[in-house]
Coordinates of C-alpha atoms in Angstrom, one line a residue:
Chain N
M1 CA 63.3 -51.1 -40.4
Q2 CA 65.4 -48.2 -39.2
S3 CA 64.2 -45.0 -37.4
F4 CA 65.8 -41.6 -37.0
Q5 CA 64.8 -38.8 -34.8
G6 CA 64.6 -35.2 -36.0
K7 CA 62.7 -32.1 -35.1
S8 CA 59.2 -31.6 -36.4
V9 CA 58.2 -28.4 -38.0
Y10 CA 54.8 -29.4 -39.1
K11 CA 52.6 -32.1 -37.6
G12 CA 51.1 -34.8 -39.7
I13 CA 51.8 -38.3 -40.7
V14 CA 52.4 -39.9 -44.1
M15 CA 53.8 -43.0 -45.7
G16 CA 55.3 -43.2 -49.2
P17 CA 58.4 -43.6 -51.3
V18 CA 61.4 -41.4 -50.8
V19 CA 63.2 -39.3 -53.4
V20 CA 66.7 -38.3 -52.3
L21 CA 68.0 -35.0 -53.5
K22 CA 71.7 -34.9 -53.3
K23 CA 74.0 -32.0 -54.1
N24 CA 77.3 -32.3 -55.8
D25 CA 77.2 -36.0 -55.2
Y26 CA 78.6 -37.3 -58.4
Q27 CA 81.3 -39.6 -57.1
V28 CA 81.9 -40.8 -60.6
K29 CA 84.2 -43.8 -61.0
R30 CA 86.7 -44.0 -63.8
T31 CA 86.5 -47.3 -65.7
R32 CA 88.2 -48.5 -68.8
I33 CA 86.0 -49.1 -71.8
E34 CA 86.4 -51.0 -75.1
D35 CA 83.8 -49.5 -77.3
A36 CA 84.4 -45.8 -77.6
Q37 CA 81.6 -45.4 -80.2
G38 CA 79.0 -47.0 -78.0
E39 CA 80.1 -44.8 -75.1
T40 CA 79.8 -41.7 -77.3
A41 CA 76.3 -42.8 -78.3
R42 CA 75.4 -43.0 -74.7
V43 CA 76.4 -39.4 -74.2
Q44 CA 74.3 -38.4 -77.2
E45 CA 71.3 -40.3 -75.7
A46 CA 71.9 -38.6 -72.3
V47 CA 72.1 -35.2 -74.0
K48 CA 68.8 -35.8 -75.7
R49 CA 67.1 -36.8 -72.4
S50 CA 68.6 -33.8 -70.6
Q51 CA 67.3 -31.5 -73.3
E52 CA 63.8 -33.0 -72.9
Q53 CA 63.9 -32.5 -69.1
L54 CA 65.1 -29.0 -69.5
Q55 CA 62.4 -28.2 -72.0
K56 CA 59.8 -29.5 -69.5
L57 CA 61.4 -27.4 -66.7
Y58 CA 61.3 -24.4 -68.9
D59 CA 57.7 -24.8 -69.8
K60 CA 56.7 -25.3 -66.2
A61 CA 58.7 -22.3 -65.0
L62 CA 57.3 -20.2 -67.8
K63 CA 53.8 -21.0 -66.7
E64 CA 54.4 -20.5 -63.0
V65 CA 57.0 -17.9 -62.5
G66 CA 57.3 -16.1 -65.8
E67 CA 59.7 -15.8 -68.7
A68 CA 62.6 -14.1 -66.9
S69 CA 62.9 -16.8 -64.3
A70 CA 62.4 -19.6 -66.9
A71 CA 65.2 -18.3 -69.0
I72 CA 67.9 -20.1 -67.0
F73 CA 66.6 -23.5 -68.3
E74 CA 66.8 -22.2 -71.8
V75 CA 70.4 -21.2 -71.2
H76 CA 71.1 -24.7 -69.9
Q77 CA 69.7 -26.1 -73.0
M78 CA 71.9 -23.9 -75.1
M79 CA 75.0 -24.8 -73.1
L80 CA 74.2 -28.5 -73.7
E81 CA 74.4 -27.8 -77.4
D82 CA 77.8 -26.2 -77.1
E83 CA 80.2 -27.9 -79.5
D84 CA 83.4 -27.4 -77.5
Y85 CA 81.9 -29.0 -74.5
L86 CA 80.5 -31.9 -76.4
E87 CA 83.7 -32.4 -78.4
A88 CA 85.8 -32.3 -75.2
I89 CA 83.7 -35.1 -73.8
Q90 CA 83.9 -37.1 -77.0
N91 CA 87.7 -36.6 -77.3
M92 CA 88.3 -37.8 -73.8
I93 CA 86.3 -40.9 -74.4
Q94 CA 88.2 -41.7 -77.6
T95 CA 91.7 -40.9 -76.5
E96 CA 91.6 -42.2 -73.0
M97 CA 89.1 -45.0 -73.4
V98 CA 87.2 -43.9 -70.3
N99 CA 83.5 -44.3 -69.5
A100 CA 81.1 -41.5 -70.4
E101 CA 80.2 -40.6 -66.8
Y102 CA 83.9 -39.9 -66.1
A103 CA 84.5 -37.9 -69.3
V104 CA 81.4 -35.7 -68.6
A105 CA 82.4 -35.1 -64.9
V106 CA 86.0 -34.2 -65.8
T107 CA 85.0 -32.0 -68.7
G108 CA 82.3 -30.3 -66.6
D109 CA 84.9 -29.6 -63.9
N110 CA 87.3 -28.1 -66.4
F111 CA 84.7 -25.9 -68.0
S112 CA 83.3 -24.7 -64.7
Q113 CA 86.8 -24.0 -63.5
M114 CA 87.3 -21.8 -66.5
F115 CA 84.4 -19.7 -65.3
A116 CA 85.1 -19.9 -61.6
S117 CA 88.5 -18.3 -62.2
M118 CA 87.1 -15.3 -64.0
D119 CA 87.3 -12.0 -62.2
D120 CA 83.7 -11.1 -62.9
D121 CA 81.2 -12.2 -60.2
Y122 CA 78.4 -12.8 -62.6
M123 CA 80.6 -15.1 -64.8
K124 CA 81.9 -16.8 -61.7
A125 CA 78.4 -17.8 -60.9
R126 CA 78.0 -19.4 -64.3
A127 CA 80.4 -22.1 -63.1
A128 CA 77.4 -23.4 -61.2
D129 CA 75.3 -23.7 -64.4
I130 CA 78.0 -25.8 -66.0
K131 CA 78.2 -28.0 -63.0
D132 CA 74.4 -28.3 -63.1
I133 CA 74.2 -29.4 -66.7
S134 CA 77.1 -31.8 -66.2
E135 CA 75.5 -33.4 -63.2
R136 CA 72.3 -33.7 -65.1
L137 CA 74.2 -35.5 -67.9
V138 CA 75.8 -37.8 -65.4
R139 CA 72.5 -38.6 -63.7
N140 CA 71.0 -39.5 -67.1
L141 CA 74.0 -41.6 -68.0
S142 CA 74.0 -43.6 -64.8
G143 CA 70.3 -44.0 -64.8
Q144 CA 69.8 -42.3 -61.5
E145 CA 66.5 -40.8 -60.9
D146 CA 66.5 -37.2 -62.0
A147 CA 66.1 -34.7 -59.2
D148 CA 63.6 -33.1 -61.6
L149 CA 60.6 -33.1 -59.4
S150 CA 58.1 -32.1 -62.1
N151 CA 57.8 -35.7 -63.1
I152 CA 57.6 -38.0 -60.0
D153 CA 55.0 -40.0 -58.2
P154 CA 53.9 -38.5 -54.9
S155 CA 57.0 -38.8 -52.8
I156 CA 58.8 -37.9 -49.5
I157 CA 61.6 -35.4 -50.4
V158 CA 64.8 -36.2 -48.5
A159 CA 67.6 -33.6 -48.8
D160 CA 70.5 -32.0 -47.1
D161 CA 68.6 -28.8 -47.1
L162 CA 66.4 -27.1 -49.7
S163 CA 66.9 -23.6 -51.2
P164 CA 64.0 -21.5 -52.4
S165 CA 65.1 -21.9 -56.0
E166 CA 64.9 -25.7 -55.7
T167 CA 61.4 -25.6 -54.1
V168 CA 60.2 -23.3 -56.9
Q169 CA 60.7 -26.2 -59.3
M170 CA 58.7 -28.7 -57.3
D171 CA 55.3 -29.8 -58.2
K172 CA 53.6 -29.2 -54.9
E173 CA 50.9 -31.8 -55.6
K174 CA 53.6 -34.5 -55.6
I175 CA 55.2 -33.8 -52.3
L176 CA 54.1 -35.9 -49.3
A177 CA 56.7 -34.7 -46.8
F178 CA 60.1 -33.1 -46.3
V179 CA 62.9 -34.6 -44.4
T180 CA 66.1 -32.6 -44.2
V181 CA 69.5 -33.2 -42.5
H182 CA 70.0 -29.5 -41.9
G183 CA 67.8 -26.4 -41.8
S184 CA 66.3 -24.6 -38.8
T185 CA 62.6 -24.3 -37.8
N186 CA 62.5 -21.0 -39.7
S187 CA 64.1 -22.3 -42.9
H188 CA 62.4 -22.1 -46.2
T189 CA 61.7 -25.8 -46.1
A190 CA 59.8 -25.3 -42.8
I191 CA 57.8 -22.4 -44.1
L192 CA 56.9 -24.2 -47.3
A193 CA 55.8 -27.3 -45.3
R194 CA 53.5 -25.2 -43.2
M195 CA 52.1 -23.6 -46.3
M196 CA 51.4 -26.9 -48.0
N197 CA 50.1 -28.6 -44.9
I198 CA 52.5 -31.5 -45.1
P199 CA 54.6 -33.1 -42.4
A200 CA 58.2 -32.0 -42.3
L201 CA 61.2 -32.9 -40.2
I202 CA 64.5 -31.1 -39.9
G203 CA 67.8 -31.9 -38.3
V204 CA 67.5 -35.6 -39.1
P205 CA 71.0 -37.3 -38.9
L206 CA 70.8 -39.2 -42.1
D207 CA 73.5 -40.5 -44.5
L208 CA 72.0 -39.6 -47.8
D209 CA 74.4 -41.9 -49.6
E210 CA 73.0 -44.8 -47.8
L211 CA 69.5 -44.0 -48.9
K212 CA 68.0 -45.3 -52.1
N213 CA 65.2 -43.7 -54.1
G214 CA 62.0 -45.5 -53.8
T215 CA 62.6 -46.8 -50.3
T216 CA 59.3 -46.7 -48.3
A217 CA 59.3 -44.4 -45.3
V218 CA 57.0 -43.2 -42.6
V219 CA 57.3 -39.6 -41.6
D220 CA 55.7 -38.8 -38.3
G221 CA 55.5 -35.1 -37.7
F222 CA 54.0 -35.7 -34.2
T223 CA 57.0 -37.5 -32.8
G224 CA 59.6 -36.1 -35.2
Q225 CA 60.6 -39.6 -36.4
V226 CA 61.2 -41.0 -39.8
T227 CA 61.2 -44.7 -40.3
F228 CA 62.6 -46.4 -43.4
E229 CA 61.4 -49.8 -44.6
P230 CA 58.8 -50.1 -41.9
D231 CA 57.7 -53.6 -41.0
E232 CA 54.1 -54.7 -41.5
E233 CA 53.0 -53.8 -38.1
T234 CA 54.3 -50.2 -38.4
Q235 CA 52.7 -50.0 -41.8
A236 CA 49.3 -51.0 -40.6
A237 CA 49.5 -48.7 -37.6
T238 CA 50.5 -45.8 -39.9
Q239 CA 47.7 -46.4 -42.3
K240 CA 45.3 -46.3 -39.3
R241 CA 46.7 -43.0 -38.1
V242 CA 46.7 -41.5 -41.6
Q243 CA 43.0 -42.4 -41.8
E244 CA 42.4 -40.8 -38.4
E245 CA 44.1 -37.6 -39.4
K246 CA 42.1 -37.5 -42.5
E247 CA 38.9 -37.7 -40.5
K248 CA 40.1 -34.9 -38.2
L249 CA 40.8 -32.8 -41.2
A250 CA 37.3 -33.5 -42.6
L251 CA 35.8 -32.3 -39.3
L252 CA 37.8 -29.1 -39.7
Q253 CA 36.4 -28.8 -43.2
E254 CA 32.9 -28.4 -41.7
L255 CA 34.1 -25.1 -40.2
K256 CA 34.4 -23.6 -43.7
G257 CA 32.0 -20.7 -44.2
K258 CA 31.6 -20.2 -40.4
E259 CA 32.6 -17.1 -38.6
N260 CA 35.6 -16.6 -36.4
V261 CA 33.6 -15.8 -33.3
T262 CA 33.9 -16.8 -29.7
L263 CA 31.0 -18.3 -27.7
D264 CA 30.5 -14.9 -26.1
G265 CA 30.4 -13.1 -29.4
K266 CA 33.9 -11.6 -29.9
K267 CA 35.1 -11.7 -33.5
I268 CA 38.6 -11.9 -34.9
N269 CA 39.8 -11.8 -38.5
I270 CA 41.8 -14.8 -39.5
Y271 CA 43.8 -14.2 -42.7
A272 CA 46.5 -16.1 -44.6
N273 CA 50.2 -15.6 -45.2
I274 CA 51.4 -16.3 -48.7
G275 CA 54.4 -16.0 -50.9
S276 CA 53.2 -16.0 -54.4
V277 CA 50.1 -15.7 -56.6
G278 CA 50.2 -19.5 -57.0
D279 CA 49.4 -19.8 -53.2
I280 CA 46.0 -18.1 -53.5
G281 CA 44.5 -21.5 -54.2
Y282 CA 45.4 -22.6 -50.7
V283 CA 44.0 -19.4 -49.3
L284 CA 40.6 -19.9 -50.8
E285 CA 40.6 -23.7 -50.2
N286 CA 41.1 -23.0 -46.4
D287 CA 38.5 -20.3 -46.3
A288 CA 40.7 -17.4 -45.1
G289 CA 39.0 -14.1 -44.6
G290 CA 41.7 -12.4 -46.6
I291 CA 45.4 -12.3 -47.1
G292 CA 47.2 -10.7 -44.1
L293 CA 50.7 -11.0 -45.5
F294 CA 51.5 -11.3 -49.2
R295 CA 55.3 -11.4 -49.4
S296 CA 56.1 -9.5 -52.6
E297 CA 59.7 -10.9 -52.7
F298 CA 58.6 -13.7 -55.1
L299 CA 58.5 -11.1 -57.8
Y300 CA 62.2 -10.3 -57.2
L301 CA 63.7 -13.7 -56.4
G302 CA 64.9 -16.3 -58.9
R303 CA 65.6 -13.9 -61.8
N304 CA 68.4 -11.7 -63.2
D305 CA 66.9 -8.3 -63.2
F306 CA 64.3 -6.2 -61.5
P307 CA 60.6 -7.0 -62.2
T308 CA 59.0 -4.2 -64.3
E309 CA 56.1 -2.1 -63.1
E310 CA 53.8 -3.9 -65.5
E311 CA 54.8 -7.4 -64.3
Q312 CA 54.2 -6.3 -60.7
F313 CA 50.9 -4.6 -61.6
Q314 CA 49.6 -7.8 -63.3
A315 CA 50.6 -10.0 -60.3
Y316 CA 49.0 -7.7 -57.7
K317 CA 45.9 -7.1 -59.9
Q318 CA 45.5 -10.9 -60.3
A319 CA 45.8 -11.4 -56.6
V320 CA 43.1 -8.8 -55.6
Q321 CA 40.8 -9.9 -58.4
T322 CA 41.1 -13.5 -57.4
M323 CA 40.3 -12.6 -53.8
A324 CA 37.2 -10.8 -55.0
G325 CA 36.8 -8.0 -52.5
K326 CA 38.5 -9.8 -49.6
K327 CA 41.4 -7.9 -48.0
V328 CA 44.9 -8.4 -49.6
I329 CA 47.7 -6.9 -47.6
I330 CA 50.8 -6.7 -49.7
R331 CA 54.1 -6.2 -48.0
T332 CA 56.6 -4.1 -49.9
L333 CA 60.0 -5.5 -50.8
D334 CA 61.7 -7.3 -47.9
I335 CA 65.0 -8.3 -49.5
G336 CA 68.2 -8.5 -47.5
A337 CA 69.3 -10.5 -44.4
D338 CA 68.5 -14.2 -45.3
K339 CA 66.9 -13.3 -48.6
Q340 CA 69.7 -12.4 -51.1
V341 CA 69.2 -11.4 -54.7
D342 CA 72.3 -11.2 -56.9
Y343 CA 71.2 -8.2 -59.1
F344 CA 70.6 -6.0 -56.0
N345 CA 74.3 -6.2 -55.5
L346 CA 73.9 -5.8 -51.8
G347 CA 77.4 -6.9 -51.0
N348 CA 78.4 -8.9 -47.9
E349 CA 77.6 -7.6 -44.5
D350 CA 78.9 -8.8 -41.1
N351 CA 75.4 -8.6 -39.7
P352 CA 72.9 -8.9 -42.5
A353 CA 70.0 -9.2 -40.1
L354 CA 71.0 -5.8 -38.7
G355 CA 71.9 -4.6 -42.1
Y356 CA 70.8 -3.1 -45.3
R357 CA 67.4 -4.7 -45.9
A358 CA 63.7 -4.2 -46.5
I359 CA 62.5 -0.6 -46.2
R360 CA 66.1 0.6 -45.8
I361 CA 66.8 -0.4 -49.3
C362 CA 63.6 1.2 -50.5
L363 CA 64.4 4.5 -48.8
K364 CA 68.0 4.5 -50.1
Q365 CA 67.1 3.4 -53.6
P366 CA 63.7 5.1 -54.1
D367 CA 63.6 4.1 -57.8
I368 CA 63.1 0.5 -56.8
F369 CA 60.5 1.5 -54.3
K370 CA 58.6 3.8 -56.6
T371 CA 58.2 1.1 -59.3
Q372 CA 56.6 -1.1 -56.7
L373 CA 54.4 1.6 -55.3
R374 CA 53.2 2.6 -58.7
A375 CA 52.2 -1.0 -59.5
L376 CA 50.5 -1.3 -56.1
F377 CA 48.5 2.0 -56.4
R378 CA 47.4 1.0 -59.9
A379 CA 46.4 -2.5 -58.8
A380 CA 44.5 -1.0 -55.8
V381 CA 41.8 0.1 -58.2
Y382 CA 40.9 -3.5 -58.9
G383 CA 40.1 -4.7 -55.3
N384 CA 40.6 -4.5 -51.6
L385 CA 44.4 -4.0 -51.5
S386 CA 46.4 -2.7 -48.5
I387 CA 50.1 -2.0 -48.3
M388 CA 52.3 -2.8 -45.5
Y389 CA 55.9 -1.5 -45.0
P390 CA 58.4 -3.8 -43.3
M391 CA 61.3 -3.1 -40.8
I392 CA 60.1 0.2 -39.6
T393 CA 62.0 1.6 -36.6
S394 CA 60.9 5.3 -36.4
V395 CA 58.3 7.9 -37.1
E396 CA 60.8 9.6 -39.5
E397 CA 60.9 6.6 -41.7
V398 CA 57.1 6.5 -42.1
E399 CA 57.2 10.3 -42.9
K400 CA 59.9 9.6 -45.6
I401 CA 57.7 6.8 -47.0
Y402 CA 54.8 9.2 -47.2
E403 CA 56.9 11.8 -49.0
I404 CA 57.7 9.2 -51.7
V405 CA 54.1 8.1 -51.8
K406 CA 53.2 11.7 -52.5
E407 CA 55.7 11.9 -55.3
V408 CA 54.4 8.8 -56.9
E409 CA 50.8 10.0 -56.6
I410 CA 51.7 13.3 -58.4
E411 CA 53.4 11.3 -61.2
L412 CA 50.5 9.1 -61.7
K413 CA 48.1 11.9 -61.7
A414 CA 50.1 13.9 -64.2
Q415 CA 50.2 10.8 -66.5
E416 CA 46.5 10.4 -66.1
I417 CA 46.9 6.8 -65.0
Q418 CA 44.2 5.2 -62.9
Y419 CA 45.2 4.7 -59.3
R420 CA 44.1 4.6 -55.7
I421 CA 46.0 5.2 -52.5
P422 CA 45.0 2.3 -50.4
E423 CA 45.1 1.6 -46.6
Q424 CA 48.7 1.7 -45.5
G425 CA 50.1 0.0 -42.4
I426 CA 53.4 -1.1 -41.0
M427 CA 55.1 -4.2 -39.7
I428 CA 56.0 -4.0 -36.1
E429 CA 59.1 -6.2 -36.0
T430 CA 61.7 -4.1 -34.2
P431 CA 61.7 -3.3 -30.5
A432 CA 62.1 0.4 -31.5
A433 CA 58.8 0.3 -33.4
V434 CA 57.1 -1.2 -30.3
M435 CA 58.5 1.5 -28.1
V436 CA 57.2 4.3 -30.3
S437 CA 54.0 2.5 -31.4
D438 CA 51.9 5.2 -29.7
R439 CA 53.3 7.8 -32.2
L440 CA 53.3 5.4 -35.2
A441 CA 49.7 4.6 -34.6
E442 CA 48.8 8.2 -35.3
L443 CA 50.4 8.0 -38.7
V444 CA 49.4 4.6 -40.1
D445 CA 46.2 2.7 -40.7
F446 CA 47.2 -0.5 -39.0
F447 CA 49.9 -2.6 -37.3
S448 CA 50.9 -6.1 -38.2
I449 CA 53.4 -7.7 -35.7
G450 CA 56.1 -9.7 -37.3
T451 CA 56.9 -11.9 -34.4
N452 CA 59.8 -13.8 -36.1
D453 CA 62.0 -10.8 -36.4
L454 CA 60.6 -9.1 -33.3
T455 CA 61.7 -12.2 -31.3
Q456 CA 65.1 -12.3 -33.0
Y457 CA 65.8 -8.7 -32.3
T458 CA 64.4 -8.7 -28.8
L459 CA 66.0 -11.9 -27.6
A460 CA 69.2 -11.2 -29.6
I461 CA 69.0 -14.6 -31.4
D462 CA 70.0 -15.2 -35.0
R463 CA 67.1 -17.1 -36.6
Q464 CA 69.4 -18.8 -39.1
N465 CA 71.6 -20.3 -36.4
E466 CA 70.4 -23.8 -35.7
K467 CA 72.5 -24.0 -32.5
L468 CA 70.2 -21.3 -31.0
D469 CA 66.9 -23.1 -31.7
D470 CA 66.8 -24.1 -28.0
F471 CA 67.2 -20.5 -26.8
Y472 CA 64.6 -19.2 -29.2
N473 CA 61.6 -18.9 -26.9
P474 CA 58.8 -17.1 -28.8
H475 CA 56.6 -17.3 -25.6
H476 CA 59.1 -15.1 -23.8
E477 CA 57.2 -12.7 -21.5
A478 CA 59.0 -9.8 -23.2
I479 CA 57.4 -10.6 -26.5
L480 CA 54.0 -11.0 -25.1
R481 CA 54.2 -7.7 -23.2
M482 CA 55.3 -6.0 -26.4
I483 CA 52.4 -7.4 -28.3
Q484 CA 50.0 -6.1 -25.6
M485 CA 51.6 -2.7 -25.8
V486 CA 51.3 -2.5 -29.6
V487 CA 47.6 -3.6 -29.5
D488 CA 46.8 -1.0 -26.8
N489 CA 48.5 1.8 -28.6
A490 CA 46.8 0.9 -31.9
H491 CA 43.4 0.9 -30.2
K492 CA 43.9 4.2 -28.6
C493 CA 44.1 5.8 -32.0
G494 CA 41.2 3.7 -33.4
K495 CA 43.6 1.6 -35.5
W496 CA 43.7 -2.2 -35.8
A497 CA 46.5 -4.5 -34.9
G498 CA 47.3 -8.1 -36.0
I499 CA 50.1 -10.7 -36.0
C500 CA 51.6 -12.1 -39.2
G501 CA 54.5 -13.9 -37.7
E502 CA 54.7 -17.6 -36.9
L503 CA 53.5 -17.0 -33.4
G504 CA 50.1 -16.1 -34.8
A505 CA 49.7 -19.8 -35.7
D506 CA 50.7 -21.0 -32.3
L507 CA 47.5 -22.8 -31.2
T508 CA 48.5 -22.7 -27.5
L509 CA 48.4 -18.9 -27.7
T510 CA 45.2 -18.4 -29.7
E511 CA 42.9 -17.9 -26.7
K512 CA 45.4 -15.5 -25.2
F513 CA 45.7 -13.4 -28.3
V514 CA 41.9 -13.1 -28.6
R515 CA 41.8 -11.9 -25.0
M516 CA 44.6 -9.5 -25.6
G517 CA 42.4 -7.8 -28.1
L518 CA 44.2 -8.6 -31.3
D519 CA 42.0 -7.8 -34.3
E520 CA 43.6 -10.1 -36.8
L521 CA 45.8 -13.2 -37.0
S522 CA 47.5 -14.0 -40.3
V523 CA 48.8 -17.5 -40.5
A524 CA 49.8 -20.3 -43.0
P525 CA 46.6 -21.3 -45.0
S526 CA 46.7 -24.8 -43.5
M527 CA 46.3 -23.3 -39.9
I528 CA 43.2 -21.2 -40.6
L529 CA 40.5 -23.7 -39.8
K530 CA 42.5 -24.9 -36.7
L531 CA 42.5 -21.4 -35.3
R532 CA 38.8 -21.0 -36.2
K533 CA 38.0 -24.1 -34.2
I534 CA 39.7 -22.8 -31.1
V535 CA 38.1 -19.3 -31.4
R536 CA 34.6 -20.8 -31.8
E537 CA 35.1 -23.0 -28.7
M538 CA 36.4 -20.4 -26.3
K539 CA 35.0 -17.6 -24.2
V540 CA 36.8 -14.2 -23.7
E541 CA 35.6 -14.0 -20.1
E542 CA 37.4 -16.9 -18.3
Chain Q
M1 CA 85.4 -10.7 -94.8
K2 CA 83.1 -8.2 -93.2
S3 CA 83.4 -6.7 -89.7
F4 CA 82.2 -4.1 -87.2
E5 CA 83.3 -2.9 -83.9
Y6 CA 80.9 -2.5 -81.0
T7 CA 81.1 -1.2 -77.4
I8 CA 79.0 -3.3 -75.0
K9 CA 76.3 -1.2 -73.3
D10 CA 74.5 -3.9 -71.4
E11 CA 75.2 -3.6 -67.7
L12 CA 76.0 -7.3 -67.3
G13 CA 78.0 -7.6 -70.5
I14 CA 77.6 -10.6 -72.8
H15 CA 75.9 -12.6 -70.0
A16 CA 74.3 -16.0 -70.3
R17 CA 71.1 -15.4 -72.0
P18 CA 72.2 -13.0 -74.8
A19 CA 75.3 -15.2 -75.3
G20 CA 73.0 -18.1 -75.9
L21 CA 70.8 -16.1 -78.3
L22 CA 73.9 -14.8 -80.0
A23 CA 75.3 -18.3 -80.5
K24 CA 72.0 -19.3 -81.9
E25 CA 72.0 -16.4 -84.3
A26 CA 75.5 -17.1 -85.5
K27 CA 74.6 -20.7 -86.3
K28 CA 72.0 -19.5 -88.8
Y29 CA 74.8 -18.5 -91.3
S30 CA 77.2 -20.6 -93.3
S31 CA 79.8 -17.9 -92.8
V32 CA 82.4 -18.3 -90.0
C33 CA 81.4 -15.6 -87.4
M34 CA 84.1 -14.6 -84.9
I35 CA 84.2 -12.2 -82.0
E36 CA 87.4 -10.7 -80.7
K37 CA 88.1 -9.0 -77.4
G38 CA 91.5 -7.9 -76.1
G39 CA 93.4 -10.1 -78.5
K40 CA 91.4 -13.2 -77.8
S41 CA 89.1 -14.4 -80.5
V42 CA 86.4 -17.1 -80.5
K43 CA 83.7 -18.4 -82.7
L44 CA 80.4 -16.7 -82.0
S45 CA 78.7 -20.1 -82.1
Q46 CA 80.8 -21.4 -79.2
L47 CA 78.6 -20.4 -76.3
M48 CA 80.8 -21.3 -73.4
M49 CA 83.9 -19.8 -75.0
L50 CA 81.9 -16.7 -75.9
M51 CA 80.8 -16.4 -72.3
S52 CA 84.4 -17.0 -71.1
L53 CA 85.5 -13.9 -73.0
G54 CA 83.9 -12.0 -70.1
A55 CA 82.9 -9.1 -72.3
K56 CA 81.7 -6.4 -69.9
Q57 CA 79.9 -3.1 -70.2
G58 CA 82.3 -0.6 -71.9
D59 CA 84.4 -3.3 -73.5
L60 CA 85.2 -3.0 -77.2
V61 CA 84.6 -6.1 -79.3
K62 CA 85.2 -6.8 -83.0
V63 CA 82.8 -9.1 -84.8
T64 CA 83.7 -10.6 -88.1
A65 CA 81.9 -12.8 -90.7
E66 CA 83.6 -14.6 -93.6
G67 CA 81.8 -16.8 -96.1
E68 CA 79.0 -16.8 -98.7
D69 CA 76.4 -15.0 -96.7
E70 CA 78.8 -12.7 -94.9
D71 CA 76.8 -9.6 -95.9
T72 CA 73.5 -10.8 -94.4
A73 CA 75.3 -12.3 -91.4
I74 CA 77.2 -9.1 -90.4
A75 CA 74.1 -6.9 -90.9
E76 CA 72.0 -9.2 -88.7
L77 CA 74.7 -9.6 -86.1
E78 CA 75.1 -5.8 -85.9
K79 CA 71.4 -5.5 -85.4
F80 CA 71.5 -8.1 -82.7
F81 CA 74.3 -6.3 -80.8
N82 CA 72.4 -3.0 -81.1
E83 CA 69.2 -4.4 -79.8
N84 CA 70.5 -6.7 -77.1
L85 CA 73.9 -5.7 -75.9

């Protein structure tokens, strides 16, 4: 039994087998072989298995994220059929009498070097694809568990860190918990864990090479500890606590269908934050009153080109129809800063968080923005859709947005396409927007406070910098005063104000937020019933 | 031997996906199909070599087909270039 301490980003407790995701970990040994033919046959067998795995990944991605994003797996399949690549491997085995793993690793390195040295950025990036297929082959040759998560038993995922493109591939039903060596509380892993309602630990000092797949582990999101090979006593204690948690959860389930109303009659809307159409299941399952933040980036990430108006329209339409009349607030494109997309060609910036991102891209490249607005206005016909613009700092920006909205409206009208201009609000996530919120309130229909960025910009703390986690105090009085100011300014103009940042889900602040007069809290779906419980048990008058 | 010349119009050039489809297309014919750019020439069916040509937007390439079905091959390949690249 061995325990490690990390930092918990989502509470919960679970026991199960681990799956270790390692990157670039093929420390392939060179060994001398006698039977070159047998070794070549092993390669053929591994190629076949790899093809099957890629086909499965392709099918899954096609179903979940669309053809454009799935295409990468098709390309991988084609690369694996490449005769030069396969011949190079075969030649090496025959002429040098080396093991298949070694021949694949070296050939993969050579081919990927060929691309890495090209002067074209796009082609440079293809080096990673060749590495990827070579690693897959080596994994299949050496009988290692494939990191292909579409095909595992429910497991605890242990990794160095996880990227959004990796998590896209995961079958969310099969993940019991996340444990990562790196990552900050605002990393994608953390956000995903909160979304999925599963325990997650970050910053756990593990040696991934020491850890074997299938090892039993207990992940305790309450203490931040992970224990490998727990003894019988620990196992029994864990099972008991898992059971208790289940019962607590069942109690929360009874709150479904009930109102978010305090004992003295004050009501508040509790909505859900989601990142893709696939998450709507969690929204409905947790009885959210609506979607308070629908991050539209999912349409842009993990692909090679801009999503078309039609693709976007279909996704938004599906969302509002599935939510059947409940409010769906879609935030327009928020790319840039920590969310980079190759085909936007944003270039490197010294200060990406203070750089070319979100609404700034939309105002500078109105074609991208207009396509999204057209899709949104068309989808608004099918349900209760609202639009929210991110990263606003001034009245002028909102006025510019409205000019573009007007242009889009004129186009749609001229083309006799059905549309509706829905409710339009803005994110309040810069100190500047807070300071001029009295004037902004006159222009827009609502405010939604993005506390993550607001805290980052107010406290001058980089969210991506793990070293600063200790300084990141979201309860800072400056933040709370800003929230109050925003709420008051909204109400003066008869508009509503909510929170859609992580702070909205902070259960220690829920009562305070209700008393401050917030009209809406939008949180991860898994937090909705927990918030409802607090609201229903409190009184506004202390 | 049949051939045609073509200037790449796709913004990304002969990138991964069209290269894959192109290699697949070339394999359909018994003729030997080659592509040449800047003095370097590779078989169209060799996906990775094809990608490594790094043919970008505005580059001029020459495609050739030699063999029994060279007429069909060159016609279909030209169509492919016009539609995809």
